[in-house]
CSV table of C-alpha atoms in Angstrom, one decimal:
chain,number,residue,atom,x,y,z
A,1,MET,CA,8.4,-6.9,-2.0
A,2,GLU,CA,10.3,-4.1,-3.8
A,3,ARG,CA,8.9,-5.2,-7.2
A,4,GLU,CA,5.3,-5.4,-5.8
A,5,LEU,CA,5.7,-1.8,-4.4
A,6,GLN,CA,7.0,-0.5,-7.6
A,7,GLU,CA,4.0,-2.0,-9.5
A,8,ILE,CA,1.7,-0.4,-6.9
A,9,GLN,CA,3.5,2.9,-7.4
A,10,VAL,CA,2.9,2.9,-11.1
A,11,ARG,CA,-0.8,2.1,-10.7
A,12,LEU,CA,-1.3,4.8,-8.1
A,13,ALA,CA,0.6,7.4,-10.3
A,14,ALA,CA,-2.1,6.7,-13.0
A,15,GLU,CA,-4.9,7.1,-10.5
A,16,LEU,CA,-3.4,10.4,-9.3
A,17,ALA,CA,-3.1,11.8,-12.8
A,18,ALA,CA,-6.7,10.9,-13.6
A,19,ALA,CA,-8.2,12.1,-10.2
A,20,LEU,CA,-6.7,15.5,-10.5
A,21,GLN,CA,-8.4,16.1,-13.8
A,22,GLU,CA,-11.8,14.6,-13.1
A,23,ARG,CA,-13.5,16.4,-10.2
A,24,ARG,CA,-13.3,19.4,-7.8
A,25,LEU,CA,-12.6,19.0,-4.1
A,26,PRO,CA,-15.4,20.5,-2.1
A,27,LEU,CA,-14.8,21.9,1.4
A,28,ALA,CA,-17.3,19.3,2.7
A,29,PRO,CA,-19.2,16.4,1.2
A,30,ASP,CA,-21.8,18.0,-1.1
A,31,GLY,CA,-23.6,15.0,-2.7
A,32,ASN,CA,-21.3,14.7,-5.7
A,33,PRO,CA,-21.1,11.0,-6.5
A,34,ILE,CA,-18.1,9.1,-5.5
A,35,VAL,CA,-16.3,7.5,-8.4
A,36,GLU,CA,-17.1,3.9,-7.3
A,37,GLU,CA,-14.8,2.1,-9.7
A,38,ARG,CA,-11.9,4.2,-8.4
A,39,GLU,CA,-12.8,3.5,-4.9
A,40,ARG,CA,-12.8,-0.2,-5.6
A,41,ARG,CA,-9.4,0.0,-7.3
A,42,LEU,CA,-8.0,2.0,-4.3
A,43,ASP,CA,-9.4,-0.5,-1.9
A,44,ARG,CA,-7.6,-3.3,-3.7
A,45,GLU,CA,-4.3,-1.4,-3.5
A,46,ALA,CA,-4.8,-0.6,0.1
A,47,ALA,CA,-5.5,-4.4,0.8
A,48,ARG,CA,-2.2,-5.3,-1.0
A,49,LEU,CA,-0.3,-2.8,1.0
A,50,LEU,CA,-1.8,-3.9,4.3
A,51,GLU,CA,-0.7,-7.4,3.5
A,52,LEU,CA,2.9,-6.4,3.1
A,53,ARG,CA,3.6,-5.6,6.7
A,54,GLU,CA,6.7,-6.3,8.9
A,55,ARG,CA,9.3,-6.3,6.2
A,56,ARG,CA,12.7,-4.6,6.0
A,57,ILE,CA,12.7,-1.0,7.2
A,58,GLY,CA,13.4,0.7,3.9
A,59,GLU,CA,10.6,-1.1,2.2
A,60,GLU,CA,8.3,-0.5,5.2
A,61,GLU,CA,8.9,3.2,4.7
A,62,SER,CA,7.9,2.9,1.1
A,63,ARG,CA,4.8,0.8,1.9
A,64,LEU,CA,3.6,3.4,4.5
A,65,ARG,CA,4.1,6.3,1.9
A,66,LEU,CA,2.1,4.4,-0.7
A,67,LEU,CA,-0.6,3.8,1.9
A,68,ALA,CA,-0.7,7.5,2.6
A,69,LEU,CA,-1.0,8.1,-1.1
A,70,VAL,CA,-4.0,5.7,-1.3
A,71,SER,CA,-5.6,7.6,1.8
A,72,GLY,CA,-5.1,10.9,-0.1
A,73,LEU,CA,-6.6,9.5,-3.3
A,74,HIS,CA,-9.6,8.4,-1.3
A,75,LEU,CA,-10.0,11.9,0.0
A,76,ARG,CA,-9.7,13.3,-3.5
A,77,ASN,CA,-12.5,10.8,-4.5
A,78,GLY,CA,-14.8,11.9,-1.7
A,79,SER,CA,-14.4,8.6,0.1
A,80,LEU,CA,-13.8,10.2,3.5
A,81,ASN,CA,-14.4,7.0,5.6
A,82,ARG,CA,-12.0,5.0,3.5
A,83,SER,CA,-9.3,7.7,3.8
A,84,HIS,CA,-9.9,7.9,7.6
A,85,GLU,CA,-9.4,4.1,8.0
A,86,LEU,CA,-6.0,4.3,6.2
A,87,SER,CA,-4.8,7.4,7.9
A,88,GLN,CA,-5.3,5.7,11.3
A,89,GLU,CA,-2.7,3.1,10.1
A,90,LEU,CA,-0.1,5.9,9.7
A,91,ASP,CA,1.7,7.3,12.7
A,92,GLY,CA,3.9,9.9,10.9
A,93,PRO,CA,3.4,13.4,9.6
A,94,ASP,CA,1.7,12.3,6.3
A,95,GLY,CA,-1.0,10.3,8.1
A,96,SER,CA,-1.6,13.0,10.6
A,97,TYR,CA,-1.9,15.6,7.8
A,98,LEU,CA,-4.4,13.5,5.9
A,99,HIS,CA,-6.2,12.8,9.1
A,100,GLY,CA,-6.5,16.5,9.6
A,101,MET,CA,-7.8,17.1,6.1
A,102,MET,CA,-10.4,14.4,6.5
A,103,HIS,CA,-11.8,15.9,9.8
A,104,ARG,CA,-11.8,19.4,8.2
A,105,MET,CA,-13.9,18.1,5.3
A,106,GLU,CA,-16.3,16.3,7.6
A,107,GLY,CA,-16.7,19.5,9.6
A,108,ASP,CA,-14.9,18.5,12.8
A,109,PHE,CA,-12.7,21.6,12.8
A,110,SER,CA,-11.2,21.4,16.3
A,111,ASN,CA,-10.1,17.8,15.7
A,112,ALA,CA,-8.7,18.8,12.3
A,113,LYS,CA,-6.5,21.4,14.0
A,114,TYR,CA,-5.3,18.9,16.6
A,115,TRP,CA,-4.1,16.6,13.7
A,116,PHE,CA,-2.5,19.4,11.8
A,117,ARG,CA,-0.5,20.4,15.0
A,118,LEU,CA,0.8,16.8,15.1
A,119,ALA,CA,1.6,16.8,11.4
A,120,GLY,CA,3.7,19.9,11.3
A,121,PRO,CA,4.0,22.1,8.2
A,122,HIS,CA,2.8,20.9,4.8
A,123,PRO,CA,5.7,19.2,3.0
A,124,ARG,CA,5.4,21.7,0.2
A,125,ALA,CA,4.4,24.7,2.3
A,126,GLU,CA,6.2,27.3,0.3
A,127,THR,CA,4.9,26.1,-3.0
A,128,TRP,CA,1.4,26.0,-1.6
A,129,ARG,CA,1.8,29.6,-0.4
A,130,ARG,CA,3.2,30.8,-3.7
A,131,ARG,CA,0.5,29.1,-5.7
A,132,THR,CA,-2.2,30.5,-3.4
A,133,GLU,CA,-0.8,33.9,-4.1
A,134,GLN,CA,-1.0,33.2,-7.9
A,135,LEU,CA,-4.6,32.1,-7.5
A,136,LEU,CA,-5.5,35.3,-5.7
A,137,ASP,CA,-3.7,37.3,-8.4
A,138,GLY,CA,-5.9,35.6,-10.9
A,139,THR,CA,-9.1,36.1,-8.9
A,140,PRO,CA,-9.6,39.9,-8.9
A,141,ASP,CA,-13.2,39.5,-7.6
A,142,ALA,CA,-12.1,37.6,-4.5
A,143,GLU,CA,-13.7,38.9,-1.3
A,144,PRO,CA,-11.2,41.5,0.0
A,145,ALA,CA,-11.2,40.4,3.6
A,146,LEU,CA,-10.6,36.8,2.7
A,147,ALA,CA,-7.8,37.7,0.2
A,148,ARG,CA,-6.1,39.8,2.9
A,149,ARG,CA,-6.2,36.9,5.4
A,150,LEU,CA,-4.7,34.5,2.7
A,151,ARG,CA,-2.0,36.9,1.9
A,152,ARG,CA,-1.1,37.9,5.4
A,153,GLU,CA,2.3,36.6,6.5
A,154,PRO,CA,3.3,33.8,6.9
A,155,GLY,CA,0.7,32.9,4.3
A,156,VAL,CA,-1.8,30.1,4.0
A,157,ASP,CA,-1.4,27.1,6.3
A,158,PRO,CA,-3.7,24.2,7.3
A,159,ALA,CA,-4.9,25.9,10.5
A,160,LEU,CA,-5.8,29.1,8.8
A,161,LEU,CA,-7.6,27.2,6.0
A,162,THR,CA,-9.5,25.2,8.7
A,163,ASP,CA,-10.6,28.4,10.4
A,164,LEU,CA,-11.8,29.8,7.0
A,165,ALA,CA,-13.6,26.5,6.3
A,166,ALA,CA,-15.3,26.7,9.6
A,167,ALA,CA,-16.5,30.2,8.9
A,168,SER,CA,-17.7,29.0,5.4
A,169,ALA,CA,-19.6,26.2,7.1
A,170,LEU,CA,-21.8,28.7,8.9
A,171,THR,CA,-23.3,29.6,5.5
A,172,GLY,CA,-23.6,25.9,4.5
A,173,HIS,CA,-20.6,26.5,2.2
A,174,ALA,CA,-22.8,28.6,0.1
A,175,GLY,CA,-21.0,31.9,0.4
A,176,ALA,CA,-19.1,33.8,-2.4
A,177,ASP,CA,-15.8,32.7,-0.8
A,178,THR,CA,-16.5,29.0,-1.2
A,179,PRO,CA,-15.0,28.4,-4.7
A,180,LEU,CA,-11.8,30.1,-3.8
A,181,LEU,CA,-11.4,28.2,-0.5
A,182,GLU,CA,-12.1,25.0,-2.4
A,183,ARG,CA,-9.4,25.8,-4.9
A,184,VAL,CA,-6.9,26.5,-2.1
A,185,GLN,CA,-7.8,23.2,-0.5
A,186,GLU,CA,-7.4,21.4,-3.9
A,187,LEU,CA,-3.9,22.9,-4.1
A,188,GLU,CA,-3.1,21.7,-0.6
A,189,LEU,CA,-4.1,18.1,-1.4
A,190,GLU,CA,-2.7,18.1,-4.9
A,191,LEU,CA,0.8,19.2,-3.6
A,192,LEU,CA,0.7,16.6,-0.8
A,193,LEU,CA,-0.1,13.8,-3.2
A,194,GLU,CA,2.5,14.9,-5.6
A,195,ALA,CA,5.1,15.0,-2.8
A,196,LEU,CA,4.1,11.4,-1.8
A,197,ALA,CA,4.3,10.2,-5.4
A,198,GLU,CA,7.5,11.8,-6.2
A,199,ALA,CA,9.2,10.5,-3.1
A,200,GLY,CA,8.6,7.1,-4.6
A,201,GLU,CA,10.1,8.0,-7.9
A,202,ASP,CA,13.3,9.3,-6.2
A,203,ARG,CA,13.8,5.8,-4.8
A,204,SER,CA,13.1,3.9,-7.9
């Protein structure tokens, strides 16, 4: 099983590198086409991982982490339903966090906040806050009230971003703040996926 998981890890690392370069991550589905070939490849990886159940504990931890990575890559691809199906297989913080992100993107904001409370903090919360600050520093025309909320201590977190996304949804995500919020959400998912991928590298 260990070799199978290592091979899946390598393939998913390549998917992650490609996905982060290819498309933006909207606050909500916006009609951008899903990359169907990527969706099919991720479906195949998920099927392999779901077949590898009930093995030794260390390997099971790796299997679930890779399943979370597939779920997150589906989110990055705009495949919300696929991501949701997989996050429901995951009982830990990673699955709950991805579950929350999926519900935020579909517009179910109260449910998103429930899952974020279960998940606890982002695994790279400090990096996310720091990079959001850097993003604000590089966006001098950011709407001042939004910038103040993102800079306010203790900084950005999933509940705050969910509240901001809910406010943005009132304009159909057509407001001037939408591109900045999308970038903050991109950072959130990018750092989560990197944490999942690098945890596997530490074990190899």
